[in-house]
């Protein structure tokens, strides 16, 4: 199965929030692909419907300024379950123009 990995780990509450809000556009635009979220545990309540899977990291937001131990090996191990993973590079800020145009950022296969 091909999925889109949405990395929402960030030390900024606002950026994590914006990334999570933007995910719904991916669910609507690519219904044939699964959407996987990597996010801080404290944002569990913001995960919307239509997400195939979510991986949560239990840490303070300030901890995301540094490398999270064992995260790389966890992702590599779990990614073997999927045929293909599209990694979201970034999302533009939410603006009326971006929302209406469907401009949702770039993806790359990993």
Short mmCIF file of N, CA and C in Angstrom, two decimals:
data_model
loop_
_atom_site.label_atom_id
_atom_site.label_comp_id
_atom_site.label_asym_id
_atom_site.label_seq_id
_atom_site.Cartn_x
_atom_site.Cartn_y
_atom_site.Cartn_z
N UNK A 1 0.84 -1.19 0.00
CA UNK A 1 0.00 0.00 0.00
C UNK A 1 0.88 1.25 0.00
N UNK A 2 0.47 2.24 -0.76
CA UNK A 2 1.20 3.51 -0.81
C UNK A 2 0.58 4.48 0.20
N UNK A 3 1.44 5.12 0.98
CA UNK A 3 0.96 6.07 1.98
C UNK A 3 1.68 7.40 1.86
N UNK A 4 1.10 8.41 2.47
CA UNK A 4 1.72 9.73 2.58
C UNK A 4 2.07 9.92 4.05
N UNK A 5 3.35 10.12 4.33
CA UNK A 5 3.82 10.35 5.70
C UNK A 5 3.86 11.85 5.95
N UNK A 6 3.15 12.26 6.96
CA UNK A 6 3.05 13.67 7.32
C UNK A 6 3.76 13.87 8.65
N UNK A 7 4.96 14.43 8.60
CA UNK A 7 5.77 14.64 9.81
C UNK A 7 5.33 15.93 10.49
N UNK A 8 4.68 15.78 11.63
CA UNK A 8 4.19 16.94 12.38
C UNK A 8 5.02 17.20 13.63
N UNK A 9 6.18 16.59 13.72
CA UNK A 9 7.03 16.84 14.88
C UNK A 9 7.69 18.20 14.74
N UNK A 10 7.51 19.04 15.73
CA UNK A 10 8.08 20.38 15.72
C UNK A 10 8.04 20.91 17.15
N UNK A 11 8.94 21.82 17.46
CA UNK A 11 8.95 22.41 18.81
C UNK A 11 7.97 23.57 18.93
N UNK A 12 7.37 24.00 17.81
CA UNK A 12 6.41 25.10 17.82
C UNK A 12 4.98 24.55 17.83
N UNK A 13 4.22 24.89 18.86
CA UNK A 13 2.84 24.45 18.97
C UNK A 13 2.06 24.87 17.73
N UNK A 14 2.27 26.10 17.29
CA UNK A 14 1.53 26.64 16.15
C UNK A 14 1.82 25.86 14.87
N UNK A 15 3.08 25.53 14.61
CA UNK A 15 3.42 24.79 13.39
C UNK A 15 2.85 23.37 13.42
N UNK A 16 2.89 22.73 14.58
CA UNK A 16 2.28 21.40 14.68
C UNK A 16 0.79 21.49 14.39
N UNK A 17 0.14 22.47 14.98
CA UNK A 17 -1.29 22.69 14.77
C UNK A 17 -1.60 22.90 13.29
N UNK A 18 -0.85 23.77 12.62
CA UNK A 18 -1.10 24.04 11.19
C UNK A 18 -0.89 22.80 10.32
N UNK A 19 0.15 22.05 10.62
CA UNK A 19 0.39 20.82 9.86
C UNK A 19 -0.76 19.84 10.02
N UNK A 20 -1.24 19.68 11.24
CA UNK A 20 -2.36 18.76 11.48
C UNK A 20 -3.63 19.23 10.80
N UNK A 21 -3.87 20.52 10.79
CA UNK A 21 -5.06 21.06 10.12
C UNK A 21 -4.98 20.82 8.61
N UNK A 22 -3.79 20.93 8.03
CA UNK A 22 -3.61 20.74 6.59
C UNK A 22 -3.78 19.30 6.13
N UNK A 23 -3.69 18.36 7.03
CA UNK A 23 -3.75 16.95 6.64
C UNK A 23 -5.06 16.59 5.96
N UNK A 24 -6.13 17.20 6.37
CA UNK A 24 -7.44 16.87 5.79
C UNK A 24 -7.46 17.11 4.28
N UNK A 25 -6.69 18.08 3.81
CA UNK A 25 -6.62 18.33 2.36
C UNK A 25 -6.00 17.14 1.64
N UNK A 26 -5.01 16.49 2.26
CA UNK A 26 -4.40 15.31 1.66
C UNK A 26 -5.39 14.16 1.61
N UNK A 27 -6.14 13.99 2.68
CA UNK A 27 -7.14 12.91 2.72
C UNK A 27 -8.14 13.09 1.59
N UNK A 28 -8.57 14.33 1.34
CA UNK A 28 -9.54 14.59 0.27
C UNK A 28 -8.92 14.50 -1.12
N UNK A 29 -7.69 15.01 -1.27
CA UNK A 29 -7.06 15.06 -2.59
C UNK A 29 -6.54 13.69 -3.04
N UNK A 30 -6.10 12.85 -2.10
CA UNK A 30 -5.55 11.54 -2.42
C UNK A 30 -6.29 10.43 -1.67
N UNK A 31 -7.57 10.23 -1.96
CA UNK A 31 -8.33 9.22 -1.20
C UNK A 31 -7.84 7.79 -1.41
N UNK A 32 -7.12 7.54 -2.49
CA UNK A 32 -6.62 6.20 -2.77
C UNK A 32 -5.36 5.88 -1.98
N UNK A 33 -4.74 6.88 -1.38
CA UNK A 33 -3.53 6.68 -0.58
C UNK A 33 -3.88 6.80 0.90
N UNK A 34 -3.18 6.06 1.70
CA UNK A 34 -3.35 6.20 3.14
C UNK A 34 -2.53 7.38 3.65
N UNK A 35 -2.99 8.01 4.69
CA UNK A 35 -2.26 9.12 5.30
C UNK A 35 -1.79 8.66 6.67
N UNK A 36 -0.49 8.78 6.89
CA UNK A 36 0.13 8.40 8.15
C UNK A 36 0.69 9.66 8.80
N UNK A 37 0.43 9.81 10.09
CA UNK A 37 0.89 11.00 10.82
C UNK A 37 1.95 10.62 11.84
N UNK A 38 2.98 11.43 11.91
CA UNK A 38 3.99 11.35 12.97
C UNK A 38 3.86 12.65 13.76
N UNK A 39 3.41 12.57 15.01
CA UNK A 39 3.07 13.77 15.76
C UNK A 39 3.38 13.63 17.25
N UNK A 40 3.49 14.76 17.94
CA UNK A 40 3.64 14.71 19.40
C UNK A 40 2.39 14.10 20.05
N UNK A 41 2.58 13.31 21.08
CA UNK A 41 1.48 12.65 21.79
C UNK A 41 0.43 13.65 22.27
N UNK A 42 0.87 14.84 22.66
CA UNK A 42 -0.06 15.83 23.21
C UNK A 42 -1.06 16.36 22.18
N UNK A 43 -0.87 16.02 20.90
CA UNK A 43 -1.77 16.48 19.84
C UNK A 43 -2.72 15.37 19.35
N UNK A 44 -2.78 14.29 20.08
CA UNK A 44 -3.65 13.18 19.74
C UNK A 44 -5.09 13.63 19.48
N UNK A 45 -5.56 14.56 20.25
CA UNK A 45 -6.95 15.03 20.15
C UNK A 45 -7.24 15.77 18.85
N UNK A 46 -6.21 16.17 18.10
CA UNK A 46 -6.41 16.90 16.84
C UNK A 46 -6.41 16.01 15.60
N UNK A 47 -6.19 14.72 15.76
CA UNK A 47 -6.14 13.83 14.61
C UNK A 47 -7.56 13.65 14.06
N UNK A 48 -7.70 13.94 12.77
CA UNK A 48 -9.02 13.91 12.14
C UNK A 48 -9.35 12.54 11.55
N UNK A 49 -10.59 12.38 11.14
CA UNK A 49 -11.03 11.14 10.50
C UNK A 49 -10.36 10.98 9.14
N UNK A 50 -10.24 9.76 8.70
CA UNK A 50 -9.65 9.49 7.40
C UNK A 50 -8.17 9.17 7.45
N UNK A 51 -7.58 9.22 8.63
CA UNK A 51 -6.15 8.92 8.78
C UNK A 51 -6.01 7.41 8.93
N UNK A 52 -5.13 6.80 8.14
CA UNK A 52 -5.01 5.34 8.21
C UNK A 52 -4.22 4.90 9.44
N UNK A 53 -3.25 5.73 9.85
CA UNK A 53 -2.42 5.36 11.00
C UNK A 53 -1.75 6.61 11.55
N UNK A 54 -1.48 6.59 12.85
CA UNK A 54 -0.77 7.71 13.49
C UNK A 54 0.28 7.15 14.44
N UNK A 55 1.46 7.73 14.36
CA UNK A 55 2.54 7.38 15.27
C UNK A 55 2.77 8.58 16.16
N UNK A 56 2.72 8.37 17.47
CA UNK A 56 2.88 9.48 18.40
C UNK A 56 4.16 9.34 19.19
N UNK A 57 4.81 10.48 19.41
CA UNK A 57 6.04 10.53 20.19
C UNK A 57 5.73 11.26 21.49
N UNK A 58 5.99 10.60 22.60
CA UNK A 58 5.73 11.20 23.90
C UNK A 58 6.97 11.98 24.34
N UNK A 59 6.88 13.30 24.22
CA UNK A 59 7.97 14.19 24.60
C UNK A 59 7.42 15.61 24.70
N UNK A 60 8.16 16.46 25.38
CA UNK A 60 7.79 17.88 25.43
C UNK A 60 8.10 18.50 24.07
N UNK A 61 7.36 19.52 23.68
CA UNK A 61 7.62 20.17 22.39
C UNK A 61 9.05 20.66 22.29
N UNK A 62 9.60 21.18 23.38
CA UNK A 62 10.98 21.68 23.34
C UNK A 62 11.98 20.56 23.03
N UNK A 63 11.62 19.32 23.32
CA UNK A 63 12.51 18.19 23.01
C UNK A 63 12.66 17.97 21.51
N UNK A 64 11.73 18.48 20.72
CA UNK A 64 11.79 18.28 19.27
C UNK A 64 12.81 19.21 18.60
N UNK A 65 13.47 20.06 19.37
CA UNK A 65 14.59 20.84 18.83
C UNK A 65 15.81 19.94 18.63
N UNK A 66 15.81 18.81 19.31
CA UNK A 66 16.93 17.87 19.26
C UNK A 66 16.49 16.55 18.63
N UNK A 67 17.47 15.73 18.33
CA UNK A 67 17.20 14.41 17.75
C UNK A 67 16.52 13.54 18.80
N UNK A 68 15.49 12.82 18.39
CA UNK A 68 14.77 11.91 19.28
C UNK A 68 15.39 10.52 19.11
N UNK A 69 15.93 9.99 20.20
CA UNK A 69 16.61 8.69 20.13
C UNK A 69 15.64 7.58 19.71
N UNK A 70 16.13 6.68 18.91
CA UNK A 70 15.40 5.49 18.42
C UNK A 70 14.28 5.81 17.43
N UNK A 71 14.03 7.07 17.13
CA UNK A 71 12.94 7.40 16.20
C UNK A 71 13.26 6.92 14.79
N UNK A 72 14.49 7.12 14.35
CA UNK A 72 14.90 6.71 13.01
C UNK A 72 14.75 5.20 12.82
N UNK A 73 15.22 4.44 13.78
CA UNK A 73 15.11 2.98 13.66
C UNK A 73 13.65 2.52 13.72
N UNK A 74 12.83 3.20 14.52
CA UNK A 74 11.40 2.87 14.57
C UNK A 74 10.75 3.09 13.20
N UNK A 75 11.02 4.26 12.59
CA UNK A 75 10.42 4.58 11.29
C UNK A 75 10.90 3.61 10.22
N UNK A 76 12.18 3.29 10.20
CA UNK A 76 12.71 2.34 9.21
C UNK A 76 12.07 0.97 9.37
N UNK A 77 11.90 0.54 10.60
CA UNK A 77 11.27 -0.76 10.85
C UNK A 77 9.81 -0.79 10.42
N UNK A 78 9.07 0.23 10.78
CA UNK A 78 7.64 0.29 10.45
C UNK A 78 7.41 0.51 8.95
N UNK A 79 8.31 1.21 8.29
CA UNK A 79 8.11 1.53 6.88
C UNK A 79 8.17 0.29 5.99
N UNK A 80 8.73 -0.79 6.48
CA UNK A 80 8.80 -2.03 5.70
C UNK A 80 7.41 -2.62 5.42
N UNK A 81 6.42 -2.18 6.19
CA UNK A 81 5.06 -2.69 6.00
C UNK A 81 4.37 -2.07 4.79
N UNK A 82 4.96 -1.04 4.20
CA UNK A 82 4.32 -0.32 3.11
C UNK A 82 5.11 -0.49 1.82
N UNK A 83 4.40 -0.48 0.68
CA UNK A 83 5.05 -0.60 -0.62
C UNK A 83 5.80 0.68 -0.96
N UNK A 84 5.20 1.81 -0.65
CA UNK A 84 5.77 3.10 -1.02
C UNK A 84 5.32 4.15 0.00
N UNK A 85 6.23 5.06 0.32
CA UNK A 85 5.91 6.15 1.25
C UNK A 85 6.25 7.48 0.58
N UNK A 86 5.28 8.37 0.54
CA UNK A 86 5.50 9.73 0.06
C UNK A 86 5.69 10.60 1.29
N UNK A 87 6.80 11.30 1.35
CA UNK A 87 7.11 12.15 2.49
C UNK A 87 6.74 13.59 2.15
N UNK A 88 5.95 14.21 2.99
CA UNK A 88 5.56 15.60 2.78
C UNK A 88 6.72 16.50 3.21
N UNK A 89 7.17 17.36 2.30
CA UNK A 89 8.26 18.28 2.62
C UNK A 89 7.78 19.41 3.52
N UNK A 90 6.79 20.10 3.09
CA UNK A 90 6.29 21.23 3.88
C UNK A 90 4.92 21.61 3.36
N UNK A 91 4.24 22.39 4.15
CA UNK A 91 2.96 22.92 3.74
C UNK A 91 3.02 24.42 3.76
N UNK A 92 2.37 25.06 2.81
CA UNK A 92 2.32 26.52 2.85
C UNK A 92 1.42 26.97 3.99
N UNK A 93 1.56 28.18 4.43
CA UNK A 93 0.65 28.68 5.46
C UNK A 93 -0.79 28.61 4.95
N UNK A 94 -1.72 28.43 5.86
CA UNK A 94 -3.12 28.40 5.46
C UNK A 94 -3.56 29.81 5.11
N UNK A 95 -3.89 30.00 3.85
CA UNK A 95 -4.44 31.27 3.39
C UNK A 95 -5.65 30.93 2.53
N UNK A 96 -6.50 31.89 2.32
CA UNK A 96 -7.68 31.65 1.48
C UNK A 96 -7.26 31.22 0.07
N UNK A 97 -6.24 31.89 -0.48
CA UNK A 97 -5.77 31.58 -1.83
C UNK A 97 -5.23 30.14 -1.90
N UNK A 98 -4.38 29.74 -0.95
CA UNK A 98 -3.83 28.39 -0.95
C UNK A 98 -4.92 27.34 -0.77
N UNK A 99 -5.86 27.61 0.11
CA UNK A 99 -6.93 26.66 0.36
C UNK A 99 -7.79 26.45 -0.88
N UNK A 100 -8.18 27.55 -1.53
CA UNK A 100 -9.05 27.46 -2.71
C UNK A 100 -8.33 26.85 -3.91
N UNK A 101 -7.01 27.09 -4.02
CA UNK A 101 -6.27 26.56 -5.16
C UNK A 101 -5.86 25.11 -4.96
N UNK A 102 -5.97 24.62 -3.73
CA UNK A 102 -5.56 23.24 -3.46
C UNK A 102 -4.06 23.09 -3.35
N UNK A 103 -3.33 24.18 -3.19
CA UNK A 103 -1.87 24.15 -3.05
C UNK A 103 -1.53 23.53 -1.71
N UNK A 104 -1.04 22.27 -1.74
CA UNK A 104 -0.85 21.56 -0.49
C UNK A 104 0.59 21.13 -0.24
N UNK A 105 1.54 21.64 -0.96
CA UNK A 105 2.93 21.28 -0.71
C UNK A 105 3.41 20.16 -1.61
N UNK A 106 4.69 19.88 -1.52
CA UNK A 106 5.32 18.86 -2.37
C UNK A 106 5.48 17.57 -1.61
N UNK A 107 5.56 16.47 -2.36
CA UNK A 107 5.81 15.18 -1.76
C UNK A 107 6.99 14.53 -2.47
N UNK A 108 7.61 13.58 -1.80
CA UNK A 108 8.75 12.88 -2.38
C UNK A 108 8.70 11.44 -1.91
N UNK A 109 9.02 10.50 -2.81
CA UNK A 109 9.06 9.09 -2.42
C UNK A 109 10.27 8.84 -1.55
N UNK A 110 10.07 8.00 -0.52
CA UNK A 110 11.22 7.57 0.29
C UNK A 110 11.24 6.05 0.33
#
